PDB file of C-alpha atoms in Angstrom:
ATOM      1  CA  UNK A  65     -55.854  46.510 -75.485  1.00  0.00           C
ATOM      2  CA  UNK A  66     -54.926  48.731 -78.292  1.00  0.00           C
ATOM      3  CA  UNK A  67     -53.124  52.013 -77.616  1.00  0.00           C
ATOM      4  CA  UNK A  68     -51.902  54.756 -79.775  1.00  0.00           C
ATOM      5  CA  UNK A  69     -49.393  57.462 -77.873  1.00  0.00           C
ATOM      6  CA  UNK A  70     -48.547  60.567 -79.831  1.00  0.00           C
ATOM      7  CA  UNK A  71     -46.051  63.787 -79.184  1.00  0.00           C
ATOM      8  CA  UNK A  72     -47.947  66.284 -77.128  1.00  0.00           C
ATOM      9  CA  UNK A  73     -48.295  69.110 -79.501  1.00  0.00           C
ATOM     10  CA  UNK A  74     -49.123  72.042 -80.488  1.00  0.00           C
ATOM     11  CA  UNK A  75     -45.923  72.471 -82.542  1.00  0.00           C
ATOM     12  CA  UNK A  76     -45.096  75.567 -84.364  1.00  0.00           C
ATOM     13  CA  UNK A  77     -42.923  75.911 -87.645  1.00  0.00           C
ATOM     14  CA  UNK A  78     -41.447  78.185 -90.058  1.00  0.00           C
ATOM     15  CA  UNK A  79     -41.989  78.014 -93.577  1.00  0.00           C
ATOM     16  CA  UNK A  80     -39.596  75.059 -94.857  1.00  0.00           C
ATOM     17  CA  UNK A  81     -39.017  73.601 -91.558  1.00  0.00           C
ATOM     18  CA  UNK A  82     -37.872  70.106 -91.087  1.00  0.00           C
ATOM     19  CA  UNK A  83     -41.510  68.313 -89.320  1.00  0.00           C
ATOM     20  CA  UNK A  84     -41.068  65.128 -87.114  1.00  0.00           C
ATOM     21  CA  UNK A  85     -44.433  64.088 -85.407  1.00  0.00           C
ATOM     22  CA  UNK A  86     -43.718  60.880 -83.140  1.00  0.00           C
ATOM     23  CA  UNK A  87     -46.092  57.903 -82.952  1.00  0.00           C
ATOM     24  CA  UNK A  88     -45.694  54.631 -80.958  1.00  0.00           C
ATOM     25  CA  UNK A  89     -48.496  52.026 -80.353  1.00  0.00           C
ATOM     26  CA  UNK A  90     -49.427  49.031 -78.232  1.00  0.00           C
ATOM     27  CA  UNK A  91     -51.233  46.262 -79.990  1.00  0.00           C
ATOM     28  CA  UNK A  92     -51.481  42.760 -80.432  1.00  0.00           C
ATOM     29  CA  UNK A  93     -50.561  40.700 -83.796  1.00  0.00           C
ATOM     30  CA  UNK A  94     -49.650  43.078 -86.931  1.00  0.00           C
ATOM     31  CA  UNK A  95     -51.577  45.971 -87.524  1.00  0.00           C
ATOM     32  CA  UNK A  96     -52.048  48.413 -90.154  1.00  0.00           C
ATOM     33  CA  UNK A  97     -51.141  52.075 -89.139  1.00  0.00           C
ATOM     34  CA  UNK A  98     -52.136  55.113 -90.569  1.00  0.00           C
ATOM     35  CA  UNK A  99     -52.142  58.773 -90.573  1.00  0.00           C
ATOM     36  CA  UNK A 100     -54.847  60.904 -90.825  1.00  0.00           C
ATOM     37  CA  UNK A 101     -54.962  64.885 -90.999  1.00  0.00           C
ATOM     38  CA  UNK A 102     -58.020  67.275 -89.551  1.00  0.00           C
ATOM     39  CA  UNK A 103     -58.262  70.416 -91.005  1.00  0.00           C
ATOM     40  CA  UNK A 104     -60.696  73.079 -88.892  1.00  0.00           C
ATOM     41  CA  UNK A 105     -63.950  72.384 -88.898  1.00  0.00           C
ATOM     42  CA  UNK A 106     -63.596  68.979 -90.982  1.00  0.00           C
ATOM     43  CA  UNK A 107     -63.446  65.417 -90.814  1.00  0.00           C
ATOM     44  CA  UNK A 108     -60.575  63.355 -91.408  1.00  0.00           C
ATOM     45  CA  UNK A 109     -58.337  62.648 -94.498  1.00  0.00           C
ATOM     46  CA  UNK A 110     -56.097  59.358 -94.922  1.00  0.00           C
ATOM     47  CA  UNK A 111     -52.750  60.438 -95.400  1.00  0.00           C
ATOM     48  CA  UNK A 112     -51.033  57.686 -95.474  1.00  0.00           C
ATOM     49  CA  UNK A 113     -50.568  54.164 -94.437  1.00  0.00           C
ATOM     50  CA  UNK A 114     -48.554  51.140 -94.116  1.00  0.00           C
ATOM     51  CA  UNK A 115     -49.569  47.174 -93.604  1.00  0.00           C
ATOM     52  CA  UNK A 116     -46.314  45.887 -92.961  1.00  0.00           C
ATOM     53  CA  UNK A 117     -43.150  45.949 -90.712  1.00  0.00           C
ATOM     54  CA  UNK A 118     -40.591  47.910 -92.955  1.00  0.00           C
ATOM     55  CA  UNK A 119     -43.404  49.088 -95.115  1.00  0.00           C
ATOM     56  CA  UNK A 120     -43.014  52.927 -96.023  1.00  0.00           C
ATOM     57  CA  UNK A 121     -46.141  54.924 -96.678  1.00  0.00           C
ATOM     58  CA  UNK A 122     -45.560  58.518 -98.223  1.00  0.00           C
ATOM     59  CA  UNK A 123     -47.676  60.603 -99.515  1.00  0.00           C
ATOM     60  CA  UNK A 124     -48.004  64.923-100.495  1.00  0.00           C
ATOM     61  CA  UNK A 125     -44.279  64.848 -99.403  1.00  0.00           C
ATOM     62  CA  UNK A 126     -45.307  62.879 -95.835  1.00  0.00           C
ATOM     63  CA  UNK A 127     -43.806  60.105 -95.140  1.00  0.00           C
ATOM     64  CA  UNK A 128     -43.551  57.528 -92.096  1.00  0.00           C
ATOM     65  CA  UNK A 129     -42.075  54.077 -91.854  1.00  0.00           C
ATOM     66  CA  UNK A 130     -43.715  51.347 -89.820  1.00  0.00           C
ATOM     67  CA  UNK A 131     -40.915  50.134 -87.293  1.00  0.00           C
ATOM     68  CA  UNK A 132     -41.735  46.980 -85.328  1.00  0.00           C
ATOM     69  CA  UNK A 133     -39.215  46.745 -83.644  1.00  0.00           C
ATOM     70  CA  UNK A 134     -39.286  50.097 -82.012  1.00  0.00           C
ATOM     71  CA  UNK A 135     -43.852  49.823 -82.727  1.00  0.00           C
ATOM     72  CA  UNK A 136     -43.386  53.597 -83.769  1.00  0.00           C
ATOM     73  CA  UNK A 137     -44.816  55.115 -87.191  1.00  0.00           C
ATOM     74  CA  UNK A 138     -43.283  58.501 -86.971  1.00  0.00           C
ATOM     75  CA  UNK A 139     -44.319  60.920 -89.368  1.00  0.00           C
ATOM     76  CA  UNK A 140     -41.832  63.025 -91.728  1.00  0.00           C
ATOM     77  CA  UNK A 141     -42.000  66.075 -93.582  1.00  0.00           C
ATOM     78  CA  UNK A 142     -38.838  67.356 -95.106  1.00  0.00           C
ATOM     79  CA  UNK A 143     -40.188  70.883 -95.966  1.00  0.00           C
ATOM     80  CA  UNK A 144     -43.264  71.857 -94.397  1.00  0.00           C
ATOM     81  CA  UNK A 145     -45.784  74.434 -96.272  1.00  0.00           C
ATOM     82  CA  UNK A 146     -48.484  76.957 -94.458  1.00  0.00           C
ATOM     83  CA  UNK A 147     -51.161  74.684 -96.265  1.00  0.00           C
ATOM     84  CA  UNK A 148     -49.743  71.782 -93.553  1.00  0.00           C
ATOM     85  CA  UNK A 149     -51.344  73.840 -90.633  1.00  0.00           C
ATOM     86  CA  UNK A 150     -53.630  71.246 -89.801  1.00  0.00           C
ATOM     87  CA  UNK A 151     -54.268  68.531 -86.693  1.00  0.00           C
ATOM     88  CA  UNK A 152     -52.475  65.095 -87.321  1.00  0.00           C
ATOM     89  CA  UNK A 153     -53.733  61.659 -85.531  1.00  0.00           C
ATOM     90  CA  UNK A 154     -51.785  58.524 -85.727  1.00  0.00           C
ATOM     91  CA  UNK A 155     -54.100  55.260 -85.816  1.00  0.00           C
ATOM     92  CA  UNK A 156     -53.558  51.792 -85.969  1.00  0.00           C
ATOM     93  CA  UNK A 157     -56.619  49.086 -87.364  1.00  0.00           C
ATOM     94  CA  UNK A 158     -55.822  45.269 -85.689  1.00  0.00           C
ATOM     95  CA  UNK A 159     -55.429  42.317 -87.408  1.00  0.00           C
ATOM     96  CA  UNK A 160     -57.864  40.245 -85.463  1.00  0.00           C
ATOM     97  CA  UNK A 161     -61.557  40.274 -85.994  1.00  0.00           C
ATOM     98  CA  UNK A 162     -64.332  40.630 -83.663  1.00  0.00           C
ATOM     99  CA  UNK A 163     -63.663  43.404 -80.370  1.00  0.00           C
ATOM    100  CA  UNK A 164     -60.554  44.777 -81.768  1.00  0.00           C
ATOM    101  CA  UNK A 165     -62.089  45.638 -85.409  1.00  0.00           C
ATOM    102  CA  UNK A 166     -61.709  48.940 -84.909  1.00  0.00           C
ATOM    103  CA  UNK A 167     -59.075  52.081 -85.584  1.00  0.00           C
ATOM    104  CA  UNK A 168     -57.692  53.685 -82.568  1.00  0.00           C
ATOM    105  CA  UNK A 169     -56.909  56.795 -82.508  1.00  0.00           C
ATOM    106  CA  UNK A 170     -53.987  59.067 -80.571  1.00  0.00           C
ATOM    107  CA  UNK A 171     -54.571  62.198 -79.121  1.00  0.00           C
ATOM    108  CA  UNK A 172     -53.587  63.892 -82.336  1.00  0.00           C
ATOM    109  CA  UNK A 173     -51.075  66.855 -82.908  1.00  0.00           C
ATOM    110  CA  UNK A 174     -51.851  70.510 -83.811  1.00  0.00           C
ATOM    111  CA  UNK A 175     -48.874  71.722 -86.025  1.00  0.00           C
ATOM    112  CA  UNK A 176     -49.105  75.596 -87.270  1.00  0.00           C
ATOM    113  CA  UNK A 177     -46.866  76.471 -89.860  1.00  0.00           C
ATOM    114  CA  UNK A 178     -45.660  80.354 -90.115  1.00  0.00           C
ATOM    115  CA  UNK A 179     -44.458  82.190 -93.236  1.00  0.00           C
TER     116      UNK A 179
ATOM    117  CA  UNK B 231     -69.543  58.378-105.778  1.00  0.00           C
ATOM    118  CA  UNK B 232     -68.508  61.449-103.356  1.00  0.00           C
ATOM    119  CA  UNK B 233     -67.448  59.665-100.496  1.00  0.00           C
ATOM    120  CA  UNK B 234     -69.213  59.732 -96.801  1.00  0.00           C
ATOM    121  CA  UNK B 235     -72.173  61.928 -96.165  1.00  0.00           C
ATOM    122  CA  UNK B 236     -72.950  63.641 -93.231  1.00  0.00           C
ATOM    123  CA  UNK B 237     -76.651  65.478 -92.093  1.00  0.00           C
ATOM    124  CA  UNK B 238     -76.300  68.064 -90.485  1.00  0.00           C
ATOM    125  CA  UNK B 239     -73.267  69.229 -90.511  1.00  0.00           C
ATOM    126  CA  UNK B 240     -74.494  71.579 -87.261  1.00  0.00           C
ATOM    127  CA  UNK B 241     -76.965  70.957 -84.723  1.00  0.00           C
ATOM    128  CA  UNK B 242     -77.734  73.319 -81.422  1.00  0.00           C
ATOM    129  CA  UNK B 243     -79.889  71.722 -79.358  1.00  0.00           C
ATOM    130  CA  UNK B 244     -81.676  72.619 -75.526  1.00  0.00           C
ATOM    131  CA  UNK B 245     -80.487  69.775 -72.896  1.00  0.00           C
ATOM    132  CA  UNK B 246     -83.253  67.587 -72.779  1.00  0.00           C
ATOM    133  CA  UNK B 247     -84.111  67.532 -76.326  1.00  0.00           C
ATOM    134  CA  UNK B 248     -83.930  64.580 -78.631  1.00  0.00           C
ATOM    135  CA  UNK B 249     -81.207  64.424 -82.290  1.00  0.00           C
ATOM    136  CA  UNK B 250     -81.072  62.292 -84.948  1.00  0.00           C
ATOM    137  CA  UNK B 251     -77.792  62.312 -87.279  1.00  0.00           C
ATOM    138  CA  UNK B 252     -78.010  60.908 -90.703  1.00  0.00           C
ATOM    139  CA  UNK B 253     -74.831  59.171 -92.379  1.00  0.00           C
ATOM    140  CA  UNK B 254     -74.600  58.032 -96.047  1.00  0.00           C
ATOM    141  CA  UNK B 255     -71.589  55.558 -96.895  1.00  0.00           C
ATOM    142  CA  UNK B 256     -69.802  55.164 -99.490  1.00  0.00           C
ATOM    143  CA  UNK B 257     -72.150  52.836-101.798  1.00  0.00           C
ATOM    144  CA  UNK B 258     -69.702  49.937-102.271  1.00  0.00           C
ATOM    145  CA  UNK B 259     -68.553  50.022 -98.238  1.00  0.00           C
ATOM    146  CA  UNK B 260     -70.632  47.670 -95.890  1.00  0.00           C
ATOM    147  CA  UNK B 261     -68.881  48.172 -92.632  1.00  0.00           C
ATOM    148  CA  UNK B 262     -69.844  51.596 -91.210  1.00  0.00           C
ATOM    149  CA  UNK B 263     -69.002  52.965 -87.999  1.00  0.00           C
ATOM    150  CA  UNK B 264     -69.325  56.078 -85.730  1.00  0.00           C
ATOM    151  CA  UNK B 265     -67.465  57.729 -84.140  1.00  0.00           C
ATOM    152  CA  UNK B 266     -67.277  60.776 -81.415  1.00  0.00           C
ATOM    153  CA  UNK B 267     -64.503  63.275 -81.295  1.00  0.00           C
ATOM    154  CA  UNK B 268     -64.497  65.774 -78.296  1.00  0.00           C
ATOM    155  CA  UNK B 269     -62.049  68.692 -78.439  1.00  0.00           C
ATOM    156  CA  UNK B 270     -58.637  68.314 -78.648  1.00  0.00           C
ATOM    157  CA  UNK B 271     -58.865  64.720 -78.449  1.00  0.00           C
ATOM    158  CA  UNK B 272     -58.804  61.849 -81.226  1.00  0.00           C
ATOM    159  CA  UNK B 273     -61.682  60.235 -82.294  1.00  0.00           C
ATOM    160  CA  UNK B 274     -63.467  57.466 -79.997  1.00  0.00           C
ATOM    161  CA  UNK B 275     -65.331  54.654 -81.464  1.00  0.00           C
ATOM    162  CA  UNK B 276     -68.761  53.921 -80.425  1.00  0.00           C
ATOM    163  CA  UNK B 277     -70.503  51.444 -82.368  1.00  0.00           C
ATOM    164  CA  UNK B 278     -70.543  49.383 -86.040  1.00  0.00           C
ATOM    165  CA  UNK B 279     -72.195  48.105 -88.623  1.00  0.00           C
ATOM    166  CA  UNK B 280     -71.726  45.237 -91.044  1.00  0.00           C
ATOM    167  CA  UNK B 281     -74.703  45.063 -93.302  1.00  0.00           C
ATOM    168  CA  UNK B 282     -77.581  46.212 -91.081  1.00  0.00           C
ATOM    169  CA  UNK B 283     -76.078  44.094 -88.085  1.00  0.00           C
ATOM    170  CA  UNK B 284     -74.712  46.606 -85.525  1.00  0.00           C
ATOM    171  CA  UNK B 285     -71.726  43.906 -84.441  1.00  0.00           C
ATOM    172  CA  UNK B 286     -70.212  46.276 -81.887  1.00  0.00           C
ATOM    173  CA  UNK B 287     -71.297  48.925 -79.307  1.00  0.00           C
ATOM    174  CA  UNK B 288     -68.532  50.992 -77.402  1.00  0.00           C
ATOM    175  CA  UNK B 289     -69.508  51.570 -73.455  1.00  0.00           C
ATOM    176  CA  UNK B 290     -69.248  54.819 -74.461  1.00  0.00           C
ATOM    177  CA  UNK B 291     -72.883  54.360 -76.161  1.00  0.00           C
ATOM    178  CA  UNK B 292     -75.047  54.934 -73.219  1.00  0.00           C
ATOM    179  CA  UNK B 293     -78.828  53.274 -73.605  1.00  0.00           C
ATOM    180  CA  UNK B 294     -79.217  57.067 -74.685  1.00  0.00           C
ATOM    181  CA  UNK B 295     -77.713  56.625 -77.883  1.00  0.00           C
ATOM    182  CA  UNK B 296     -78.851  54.283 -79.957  1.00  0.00           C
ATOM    183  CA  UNK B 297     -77.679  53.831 -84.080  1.00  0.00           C
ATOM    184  CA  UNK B 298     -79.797  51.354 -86.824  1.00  0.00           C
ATOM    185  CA  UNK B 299     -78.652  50.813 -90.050  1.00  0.00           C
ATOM    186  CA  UNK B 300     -81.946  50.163 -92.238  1.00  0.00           C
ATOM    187  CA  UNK B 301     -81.356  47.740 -95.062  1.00  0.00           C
ATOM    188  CA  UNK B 302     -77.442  47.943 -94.759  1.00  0.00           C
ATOM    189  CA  UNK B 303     -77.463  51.525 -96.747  1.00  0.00           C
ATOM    190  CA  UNK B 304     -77.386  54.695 -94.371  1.00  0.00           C
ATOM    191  CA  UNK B 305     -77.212  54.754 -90.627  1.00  0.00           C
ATOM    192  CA  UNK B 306     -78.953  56.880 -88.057  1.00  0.00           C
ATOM    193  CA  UNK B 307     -77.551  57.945 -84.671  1.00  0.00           C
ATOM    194  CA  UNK B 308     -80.053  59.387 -82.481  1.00  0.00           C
ATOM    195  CA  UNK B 309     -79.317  60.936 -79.208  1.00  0.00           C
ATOM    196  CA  UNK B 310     -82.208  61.079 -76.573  1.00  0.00           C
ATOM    197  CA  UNK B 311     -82.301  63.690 -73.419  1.00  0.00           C
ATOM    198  CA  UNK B 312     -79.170  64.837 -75.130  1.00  0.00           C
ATOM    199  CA  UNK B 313     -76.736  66.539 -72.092  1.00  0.00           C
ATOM    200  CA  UNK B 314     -74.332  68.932 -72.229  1.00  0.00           C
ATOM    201  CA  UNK B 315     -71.485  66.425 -72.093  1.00  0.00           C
ATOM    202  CA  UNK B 316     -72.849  65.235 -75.525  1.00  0.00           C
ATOM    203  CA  UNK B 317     -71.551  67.807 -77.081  1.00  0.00           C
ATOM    204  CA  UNK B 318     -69.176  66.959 -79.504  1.00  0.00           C
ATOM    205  CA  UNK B 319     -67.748  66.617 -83.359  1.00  0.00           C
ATOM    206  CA  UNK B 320     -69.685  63.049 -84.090  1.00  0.00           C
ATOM    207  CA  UNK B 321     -68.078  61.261 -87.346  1.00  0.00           C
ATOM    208  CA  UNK B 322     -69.172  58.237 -89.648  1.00  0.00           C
ATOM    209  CA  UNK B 323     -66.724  56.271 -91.330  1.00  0.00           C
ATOM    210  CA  UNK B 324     -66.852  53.738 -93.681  1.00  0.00           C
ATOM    211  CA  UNK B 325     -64.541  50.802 -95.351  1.00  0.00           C
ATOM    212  CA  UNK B 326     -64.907  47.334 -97.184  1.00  0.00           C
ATOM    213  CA  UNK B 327     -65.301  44.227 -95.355  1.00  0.00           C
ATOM    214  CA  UNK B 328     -62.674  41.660 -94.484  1.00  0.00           C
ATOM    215  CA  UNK B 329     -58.966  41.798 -95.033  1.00  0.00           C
ATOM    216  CA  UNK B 330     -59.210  44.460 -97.656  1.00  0.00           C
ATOM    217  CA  UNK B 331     -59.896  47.139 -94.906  1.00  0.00           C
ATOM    218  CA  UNK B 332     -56.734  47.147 -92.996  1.00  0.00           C
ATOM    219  CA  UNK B 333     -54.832  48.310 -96.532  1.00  0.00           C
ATOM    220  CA  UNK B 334     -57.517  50.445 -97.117  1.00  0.00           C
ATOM    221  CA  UNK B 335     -58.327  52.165 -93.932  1.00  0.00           C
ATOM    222  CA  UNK B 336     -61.558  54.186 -93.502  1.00  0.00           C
ATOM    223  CA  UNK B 337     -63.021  57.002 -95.499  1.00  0.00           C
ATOM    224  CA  UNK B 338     -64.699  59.780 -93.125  1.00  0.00           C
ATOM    225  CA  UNK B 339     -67.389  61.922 -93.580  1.00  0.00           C
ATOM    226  CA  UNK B 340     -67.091  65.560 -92.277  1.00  0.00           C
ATOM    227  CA  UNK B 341     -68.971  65.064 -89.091  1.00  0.00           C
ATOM    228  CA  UNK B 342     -71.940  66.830 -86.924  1.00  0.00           C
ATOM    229  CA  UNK B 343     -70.958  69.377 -84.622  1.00  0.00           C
ATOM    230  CA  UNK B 344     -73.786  69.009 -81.672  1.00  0.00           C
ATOM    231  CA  UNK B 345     -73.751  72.003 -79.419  1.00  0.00           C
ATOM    232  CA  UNK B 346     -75.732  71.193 -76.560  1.00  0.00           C
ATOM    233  CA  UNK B 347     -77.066  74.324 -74.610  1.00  0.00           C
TER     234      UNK B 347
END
């Protein structure tokens, strides 16, 4: 089946701070992969996303290529901000229909930023 | 349109006791889905909805749970002799149909924290 494995957090950062957050997945076919960010107490928020192999999808100064020849999607942040304190979950949606037609989820990664 | 709506966004509840959790999609979305989110883990899927046809159930949706989707418009999750192990951040999602999903991903609503005592 589907599987989603994501760096054991919680990771901790100064203001600025270069942010890597790993992602690598199991899954049949081509999927889509995405990340999504938690803040407390909310639901989730697309961050970004990519369909393709090679694809790159960036967004807010995030940014994570999809790699299928490594299946990783790692996320990037060149300078991270306090605002970025928030839980991060990598997800991939197949491409087949029926069973699979659904996102799964990794365990997700707290990252605290510090001024 | 102002995305997914979740009702409540609380609920505290005796073991034993029944809850119902109301989600509204997004108007133009007919896939819906729910999901439950335990703490410090990622979201789990339990069950989905194409129209009104609930197409999928997780085996994580015990015959205690059960979800309907009246006229293909909101969805209910109730919860009967809820448990303590039902407690939980519960989350509705939902997306377009067919291809157009995977580049579109789903949008979530903010979720019902159940607290069951």
């Amino acid at each position: 089946g589907n599987s989603v494995t994501q760096m054991e957090g919680p990771v901790t950062l100064s203001e600025e701070a270069f942010l890597t957050i790993n992602c690598t997945y199991t899954a049949t076919g081509y999927p889509s992969l995405f990340w999504y960010v938690q803040y407390p107490g909310e639901g989730l928020q697309l961050l970004l996303k990519a369909t393709k192999a090679d694809d790159k999808g960036s967004n807010k100064g995030f940014e994570a290529t999809y790699r299928k020849e490594t299946t990783s999607f790692h996320l990037e942040k060149g300078s991270v901000q306090v605002s970025d304190s928030a839980v991060y979950f990598c997800a991939l949606l197949s491409s087949s229909e029926g069973s699979a037609r659904q996102l799964t989820f990794g365990s997700g990664t707290q990252l605290t930023v510090l001024p | 349109d102002t995305g997914v709506s979740q009702d409540p966004r609380h609920k505290i509840t005796k073991r034993g006791q029944n809850v119902t959790f109301r989600c509204d999609p997004i108007s133009e979305h007919n896939r819906l889905y729910w999901y439950r989110q335990t703490l410090g883990q990622g979201p789990e899927f339990l069950t989905y909805f194409q129209n009104e046809a609930q197409l999928e159930k997780s085996r994580l949706l015990s015959d205690r749970f059960s979800a309907e989707r009246p006229k293909g418009s909101f969805s209910t999750l109730e919860i009967q002799r809820t448990e303590q192990g039902d407690s939980a951040m519960y989350l509705c999602a939902s997306s377009p149909s067919g291809s157009t999903d995977r580049a579109y991903g789903y949008t979530f609503g903010s979720g019902t924290r159940l607290t069951v005592v």
